């Protein structure tokens, strides 16, 4: 009997130690061991595909990247996710709603982008989002690199460049978008020649690729399609993790239900196509900082034509075009941070 009591006491002591260690690790994870080594401005069409909210949560929970602003940008007219004429306005509402779910309301500056595409390649759309990019890029009181991470159209970064071309030397654009490069990949079955994010604002794409010298890290369609999360993972690793996990899972589940009304079935995976924005910034290597576990090639920036297709530009600058992503690191880090936060 005494031995049983001793074993029980030892077991309880071990549980207590483990609990304290876990509690300590949660506290030290972001506050003591990881400090910001870059700045990011998040630009996404949050009233559209819910993958942007997954990226936003992951970015928020990544302490090495200091979020200097969140921009809600527009969709193309009559988009199936939001067919209104105020998609950027609605994107800001979605961001604020999500920050409330995470109990982080008023923790980050949230800016509204333009609700419209560029009317030409010379005239910026003056929005709070574009002005925020210019203001942050032109700061002289900080040395950390600035990344504008964009999972939507390029209206805001193009407008910022047209407002102040000097930003091209002071930031890096990480963009999810653009069709496949035919020398690198084959388009998917039944593909459309105009890729979704580029189609939001082709003129903005022309400003950024054809006219500017902005450094670009591009994740084209064949690469962002690698980011598949299974419904089983969503159900077991996301949905049980507090109100945030439940909120995110419900967004995907409601979409799965909605498309069934049109006799469409998404199967048992979903493309979290905006999540590479976190992988390529916050999850860079410890030394010689870079997204060292993902692969890219250097290509001459193409000319984007009026149809949103690439044309060879022998005078183009070199840009990074990613070919393979470390989805293991990306998703495992996402799941771990969601579990650690348990908001």
Short mmCIF file of C-alpha atoms in Angstrom, two decimals:
data_model
loop_
_atom_site.label_atom_id
_atom_site.label_comp_id
_atom_site.label_asym_id
_atom_site.label_seq_id
_atom_site.Cartn_x
_atom_site.Cartn_y
_atom_site.Cartn_z
CA UNK A 1 0.00 0.00 0.00
CA UNK A 2 2.84 2.37 0.93
CA UNK A 3 4.57 1.64 -2.39
CA UNK A 4 1.40 2.49 -4.27
CA UNK A 5 1.13 5.80 -2.41
CA UNK A 6 4.79 6.58 -3.19
CA UNK A 7 4.27 5.81 -6.87
CA UNK A 8 1.18 8.01 -6.92
CA UNK A 9 3.07 10.88 -5.25
CA UNK A 10 5.96 10.58 -7.71
CA UNK A 11 3.51 10.54 -10.62
CA UNK A 12 1.78 13.67 -9.32
CA UNK A 13 5.15 15.38 -8.88
CA UNK A 14 6.15 14.56 -12.45
CA UNK A 15 2.84 15.92 -13.71
CA UNK A 16 3.40 19.12 -11.78
CA UNK A 17 6.94 19.52 -13.15
CA UNK A 18 5.74 18.90 -16.72
CA UNK A 19 2.94 21.40 -16.28
CA UNK A 20 5.32 24.04 -14.93
CA UNK A 21 7.81 23.39 -17.72
CA UNK A 22 5.07 23.71 -20.32
CA UNK A 23 3.85 26.92 -18.74
CA UNK A 24 7.40 28.32 -18.64
CA UNK A 25 8.03 27.38 -22.26
CA UNK A 26 4.88 29.19 -23.34
CA UNK A 27 5.96 32.33 -21.55
CA UNK A 28 9.55 32.25 -22.80
CA UNK A 29 8.70 31.22 -26.38
CA UNK A 30 8.11 34.70 -27.72
CA UNK A 31 9.17 37.03 -24.95
CA UNK A 32 12.65 35.83 -24.00
CA UNK A 33 14.13 33.81 -26.84
CA UNK A 34 12.70 35.21 -30.07
CA UNK A 35 12.86 38.90 -30.95
CA UNK A 36 11.77 40.64 -34.16
CA UNK A 37 14.41 40.68 -36.87
CA UNK A 38 12.23 41.96 -39.71
CA UNK A 39 9.17 44.11 -40.33
CA UNK A 40 6.17 42.98 -42.35
CA UNK A 41 3.12 44.67 -43.81
CA UNK A 42 0.38 42.14 -44.50
CA UNK A 43 -1.73 42.85 -47.60
CA UNK A 44 -4.58 40.45 -48.39
CA UNK A 45 -8.12 40.21 -49.74
CA UNK A 46 -9.62 39.08 -46.45
CA UNK A 47 -13.22 39.20 -47.67
CA UNK A 48 -12.32 36.48 -50.16
CA UNK A 49 -10.68 33.06 -49.81
CA UNK A 50 -10.37 32.20 -46.08
CA UNK A 51 -6.77 31.02 -46.54
CA UNK A 52 -5.80 34.65 -45.91
CA UNK A 53 -7.08 34.42 -42.34
CA UNK A 54 -4.93 31.32 -41.74
CA UNK A 55 -1.91 33.27 -42.95
CA UNK A 56 -2.81 36.26 -40.80
CA UNK A 57 -3.10 34.17 -37.65
CA UNK A 58 0.22 32.47 -38.37
CA UNK A 59 1.91 35.81 -39.03
CA UNK A 60 0.53 37.30 -35.82
CA UNK A 61 1.83 34.36 -33.77
CA UNK A 62 5.33 34.55 -35.32
CA UNK A 63 7.42 36.78 -33.02
CA UNK A 64 10.43 37.19 -35.33
CA UNK A 65 8.35 39.32 -37.72
CA UNK A 66 7.03 42.63 -36.41
CA UNK A 67 3.70 43.43 -38.05
CA UNK A 68 3.69 47.10 -38.98
CA UNK A 69 0.28 47.10 -40.60
CA UNK A 70 -2.51 44.94 -41.99
CA UNK A 71 -4.11 46.02 -45.27
CA UNK A 72 -7.50 44.81 -46.42
CA UNK A 73 -7.40 44.90 -50.22
CA UNK A 74 -9.98 44.42 -52.94
CA UNK A 75 -11.16 41.49 -55.05
CA UNK A 76 -11.99 41.58 -58.75
CA UNK A 77 -15.53 42.76 -59.63
CA UNK A 78 -18.32 40.23 -59.05
CA UNK A 79 -16.01 37.80 -57.28
CA UNK A 80 -17.73 34.67 -56.00
CA UNK A 81 -16.42 35.18 -52.47
CA UNK A 82 -17.69 38.77 -52.26
CA UNK A 83 -19.59 40.26 -55.19
CA UNK A 84 -20.02 43.70 -53.62
CA UNK A 85 -18.31 46.88 -54.80
CA UNK A 86 -16.67 47.39 -51.39
CA UNK A 87 -14.49 44.30 -51.02
CA UNK A 88 -11.58 46.19 -49.46
CA UNK A 89 -13.94 47.78 -46.94
CA UNK A 90 -15.35 44.35 -46.15
CA UNK A 91 -11.83 42.93 -45.87
CA UNK A 92 -11.07 45.40 -43.10
CA UNK A 93 -14.25 44.34 -41.30
CA UNK A 94 -13.15 40.70 -41.53
CA UNK A 95 -9.74 41.54 -40.09
CA UNK A 96 -11.22 43.41 -37.14
CA UNK A 97 -13.70 40.59 -36.51
CA UNK A 98 -10.86 38.06 -36.54
CA UNK A 99 -8.68 40.14 -34.23
CA UNK A 100 -11.58 40.23 -31.76
CA UNK A 101 -11.79 36.43 -31.90
CA UNK A 102 -8.06 36.31 -31.11
CA UNK A 103 -8.59 38.89 -28.33
CA UNK A 104 -6.17 41.21 -30.09
CA UNK A 105 -8.51 44.04 -31.07
CA UNK A 106 -6.62 47.33 -31.53
CA UNK A 107 -3.27 45.49 -31.33
CA UNK A 108 -2.26 46.27 -34.92
CA UNK A 109 -2.92 49.16 -37.29
CA UNK A 110 -5.45 48.04 -39.91
CA UNK A 111 -5.66 49.96 -43.17
CA UNK A 112 -8.23 49.92 -45.94
CA UNK A 113 -6.94 49.52 -49.45
CA UNK A 114 -8.61 50.77 -52.58
CA UNK A 115 -11.90 49.18 -53.64
CA UNK A 116 -10.92 49.64 -57.30
CA UNK A 117 -8.33 48.43 -59.76
CA UNK A 118 -5.80 50.91 -61.16
CA UNK A 119 -7.26 52.86 -64.07
CA UNK A 120 -3.85 53.12 -65.76
CA UNK A 121 -0.15 52.41 -65.11
CA UNK A 122 0.69 56.00 -64.17
CA UNK A 123 -1.98 56.95 -61.66
CA UNK A 124 -1.99 55.55 -58.10
CA UNK A 125 -5.11 54.78 -56.13
CA UNK A 126 -4.56 56.89 -53.03
CA UNK A 127 -5.65 54.68 -50.14
CA UNK A 128 -4.74 54.36 -46.48
CA UNK A 129 -3.10 51.04 -47.34
CA UNK A 130 -0.85 52.49 -50.04
CA UNK A 131 0.11 55.45 -47.85
CA UNK A 132 0.97 53.08 -44.97
CA UNK A 133 3.41 51.18 -47.23
CA UNK A 134 5.12 54.41 -48.26
CA UNK A 135 5.36 55.69 -44.70
CA UNK A 136 6.88 52.48 -43.35
CA UNK A 137 9.27 52.05 -46.27
CA UNK A 138 10.61 55.59 -45.97
CA UNK A 139 11.46 55.35 -42.28
CA UNK A 140 15.09 56.06 -41.41
CA UNK A 141 14.92 55.21 -37.73
CA UNK A 142 14.99 51.40 -38.16
CA UNK A 143 17.44 48.96 -39.73
CA UNK A 144 15.37 45.77 -39.88
CA UNK A 145 14.39 44.73 -43.41
CA UNK A 146 10.84 45.42 -44.55
CA UNK A 147 8.74 42.82 -46.38
CA UNK A 148 5.37 43.56 -47.94
CA UNK A 149 3.67 40.16 -47.96
CA UNK A 150 0.82 40.07 -50.43
CA UNK A 151 -1.68 37.27 -50.95
CA UNK A 152 -3.95 39.17 -53.32
CA UNK A 153 -3.80 41.66 -56.17
CA UNK A 154 -0.96 44.17 -56.39
CA UNK A 155 -2.98 47.39 -56.30
CA UNK A 156 -1.60 48.67 -52.99
CA UNK A 157 2.09 48.04 -53.60
CA UNK A 158 1.78 49.39 -57.16
CA UNK A 159 0.02 52.52 -55.88
CA UNK A 160 2.66 52.95 -53.17
CA UNK A 161 5.38 52.78 -55.81
CA UNK A 162 3.59 55.31 -58.02
CA UNK A 163 3.26 57.63 -55.02
CA UNK A 164 6.93 57.24 -54.06
CA UNK A 165 9.25 55.27 -56.41
CA UNK A 166 12.06 55.34 -53.80
CA UNK A 167 10.34 52.53 -51.89
CA UNK A 168 11.74 50.11 -54.49
CA UNK A 169 15.12 50.28 -52.72
CA UNK A 170 13.67 49.91 -49.24
CA UNK A 171 11.49 46.78 -49.19
CA UNK A 172 11.01 43.31 -50.63
CA UNK A 173 7.69 42.17 -52.06
CA UNK A 174 6.68 38.57 -51.33
CA UNK A 175 3.77 37.80 -53.64
CA UNK A 176 1.46 34.83 -53.99
CA UNK A 177 0.36 34.98 -57.60
CA UNK A 178 1.04 34.72 -61.29
CA UNK A 179 0.69 31.75 -63.64
CA UNK A 180 3.24 29.00 -64.15
CA UNK A 181 6.48 29.67 -66.01
CA UNK A 182 6.34 27.17 -68.86
CA UNK A 183 10.02 26.26 -68.50
CA UNK A 184 9.49 25.37 -64.85
CA UNK A 185 6.04 23.77 -64.52
CA UNK A 186 2.96 22.49 -66.29
CA UNK A 187 -0.37 24.23 -65.58
CA UNK A 188 -3.02 22.22 -63.69
CA UNK A 189 -5.85 20.38 -65.49
CA UNK A 190 -8.59 22.71 -66.67
CA UNK A 191 -6.52 25.78 -65.84
CA UNK A 192 -7.37 29.35 -66.74
CA UNK A 193 -4.63 31.31 -68.48
CA UNK A 194 -5.25 34.31 -66.22
CA UNK A 195 -4.13 33.42 -62.68
CA UNK A 196 -6.54 34.48 -59.92
CA UNK A 197 -4.44 37.02 -57.97
CA UNK A 198 -2.94 38.63 -61.04
CA UNK A 199 -6.45 38.88 -62.50
CA UNK A 200 -7.53 41.08 -59.60
CA UNK A 201 -5.53 43.95 -61.09
CA UNK A 202 -3.47 43.25 -64.22
CA UNK A 203 -2.44 46.90 -64.52
CA UNK A 204 -0.98 46.83 -61.01
CA UNK A 205 0.95 43.71 -61.99
CA UNK A 206 2.35 45.60 -64.99
CA UNK A 207 3.47 48.47 -62.77
CA UNK A 208 5.28 46.16 -60.35
CA UNK A 209 6.83 43.74 -62.87
CA UNK A 210 7.28 45.89 -66.00
CA UNK A 211 8.00 49.35 -64.65
CA UNK A 212 9.38 49.14 -61.11
CA UNK A 213 12.64 47.80 -59.68
CA UNK A 214 10.96 46.42 -56.56
CA UNK A 215 12.68 43.19 -55.43
CA UNK A 216 10.17 40.35 -55.89
CA UNK A 217 9.94 36.91 -54.32
CA UNK A 218 7.18 35.28 -56.34
CA UNK A 219 5.19 32.15 -55.45
CA UNK A 220 3.37 31.31 -58.69
CA UNK A 221 0.29 29.11 -59.03
CA UNK A 222 2.05 25.74 -59.41
CA UNK A 223 3.93 26.40 -56.17
CA UNK A 224 1.17 27.78 -53.95
CA UNK A 225 -0.89 24.76 -55.01
CA UNK A 226 1.59 22.63 -53.03
CA UNK A 227 0.18 23.93 -49.75
CA UNK A 228 -2.51 21.32 -49.15
CA UNK A 229 -4.03 20.91 -45.69
CA UNK A 230 -6.27 17.88 -45.31
CA UNK A 231 -9.71 18.09 -43.76
CA UNK A 232 -8.59 15.49 -41.19
CA UNK A 233 -5.76 17.84 -40.15
CA UNK A 234 -8.18 20.74 -40.01
CA UNK A 235 -10.57 18.74 -37.84
CA UNK A 236 -7.95 17.34 -35.42
CA UNK A 237 -5.24 20.03 -35.32
CA UNK A 238 -7.10 23.29 -35.92
CA UNK A 239 -10.73 23.05 -34.85
CA UNK A 240 -10.11 21.97 -31.21
CA UNK A 241 -7.64 24.80 -30.56
CA UNK A 242 -9.78 27.38 -28.82
CA UNK A 243 -12.08 29.95 -30.41
CA UNK A 244 -9.48 30.87 -33.02
CA UNK A 245 -9.12 27.31 -34.27
CA UNK A 246 -12.88 26.84 -34.24
CA UNK A 247 -13.37 30.08 -36.19
CA UNK A 248 -10.83 29.15 -38.86
CA UNK A 249 -12.15 25.61 -39.27
CA UNK A 250 -15.71 26.88 -39.59
CA UNK A 251 -14.66 29.16 -42.46
CA UNK A 252 -13.43 26.17 -44.46
CA UNK A 253 -16.33 23.92 -43.48
CA UNK A 254 -18.92 26.53 -44.42
CA UNK A 255 -17.22 26.98 -47.78
CA UNK A 256 -17.25 23.21 -48.36
CA UNK A 257 -20.98 23.19 -47.66
CA UNK A 258 -21.70 26.25 -49.79
CA UNK A 259 -20.07 24.96 -52.96
CA UNK A 260 -22.00 21.69 -52.72
CA UNK A 261 -25.12 23.70 -53.58
CA UNK A 262 -23.58 24.16 -57.03
CA UNK A 263 -22.68 20.48 -57.28
CA UNK A 264 -19.01 21.29 -56.62
CA UNK A 265 -16.93 19.17 -54.27
CA UNK A 266 -13.55 20.30 -52.97
CA UNK A 267 -12.53 16.82 -51.85
CA UNK A 268 -10.67 16.41 -48.58
CA UNK A 269 -7.89 18.98 -48.94
CA UNK A 270 -7.78 22.76 -49.11
CA UNK A 271 -5.05 24.96 -50.59
CA UNK A 272 -3.66 27.27 -47.89
CA UNK A 273 -2.03 29.25 -50.64
CA UNK A 274 -1.23 32.38 -48.62
CA UNK A 275 0.67 30.60 -45.84
CA UNK A 276 4.02 30.70 -47.72
CA UNK A 277 4.09 34.41 -46.86
CA UNK A 278 4.93 33.34 -43.30
CA UNK A 279 7.29 30.54 -44.33
CA UNK A 280 9.41 32.88 -46.45
CA UNK A 281 9.65 35.62 -43.81
CA UNK A 282 9.22 34.62 -40.19
CA UNK A 283 10.60 31.10 -40.68
CA UNK A 284 13.91 32.04 -42.27
CA UNK A 285 17.08 30.24 -41.18
CA UNK A 286 18.88 31.16 -37.97
CA UNK A 287 22.19 32.14 -39.57
CA UNK A 288 22.65 33.70 -43.00
CA UNK A 289 18.94 34.40 -42.69
CA UNK A 290 16.98 33.22 -45.71
CA UNK A 291 14.12 30.79 -46.50
CA UNK A 292 16.82 28.12 -46.78
CA UNK A 293 14.55 25.05 -46.74
CA UNK A 294 12.57 26.19 -49.79
CA UNK A 295 13.90 26.31 -53.35
CA UNK A 296 13.83 29.05 -55.95
CA UNK A 297 15.40 30.06 -59.24
CA UNK A 298 16.47 33.50 -60.36
CA UNK A 299 14.66 34.61 -63.50
CA UNK A 300 14.54 37.79 -65.49
CA UNK A 301 11.36 39.58 -64.52
CA UNK A 302 8.93 39.03 -67.39
CA UNK A 303 6.80 41.66 -69.03
CA UNK A 304 3.15 41.15 -68.13
CA UNK A 305 0.88 41.86 -71.08
CA UNK A 306 -2.72 43.11 -71.14
CA UNK A 307 -4.03 39.54 -70.91
CA UNK A 308 -2.02 38.84 -67.73
CA UNK A 309 0.45 36.55 -69.49
CA UNK A 310 4.25 36.59 -69.37
CA UNK A 311 6.37 37.87 -72.23
CA UNK A 312 10.16 37.69 -72.31
CA UNK A 313 11.90 40.84 -71.15
CA UNK A 314 15.64 40.65 -71.82
CA UNK A 315 16.15 43.85 -69.85
CA UNK A 316 14.24 42.64 -66.79
CA UNK A 317 15.85 42.53 -63.37
CA UNK A 318 16.39 39.23 -61.56
CA UNK A 319 13.51 38.12 -59.35
CA UNK A 320 13.14 35.06 -57.15
CA UNK A 321 10.63 32.54 -58.41
CA UNK A 322 9.98 29.81 -55.86
CA UNK A 323 9.72 26.25 -57.15
CA UNK A 324 9.38 24.17 -53.97
CA UNK A 325 8.15 25.03 -50.47
CA UNK A 326 8.98 23.45 -47.13
CA UNK A 327 5.36 22.65 -46.32
CA UNK A 328 6.41 20.46 -43.37
CA UNK A 329 7.97 23.39 -41.55
CA UNK A 330 5.16 25.71 -42.59
CA UNK A 331 2.27 23.55 -41.39
CA UNK A 332 3.94 22.05 -38.31
CA UNK A 333 4.86 25.54 -37.13
CA UNK A 334 1.29 26.70 -37.81
CA UNK A 335 -0.19 23.82 -35.78
CA UNK A 336 2.33 24.29 -32.94
CA UNK A 337 1.74 28.01 -32.60
CA UNK A 338 -2.00 27.60 -32.70
CA UNK A 339 -1.77 25.00 -29.92
CA UNK A 340 0.60 27.17 -27.87
CA UNK A 341 -1.70 30.17 -28.12
CA UNK A 342 -4.96 28.26 -27.54
CA UNK A 343 -6.90 31.51 -27.76
#
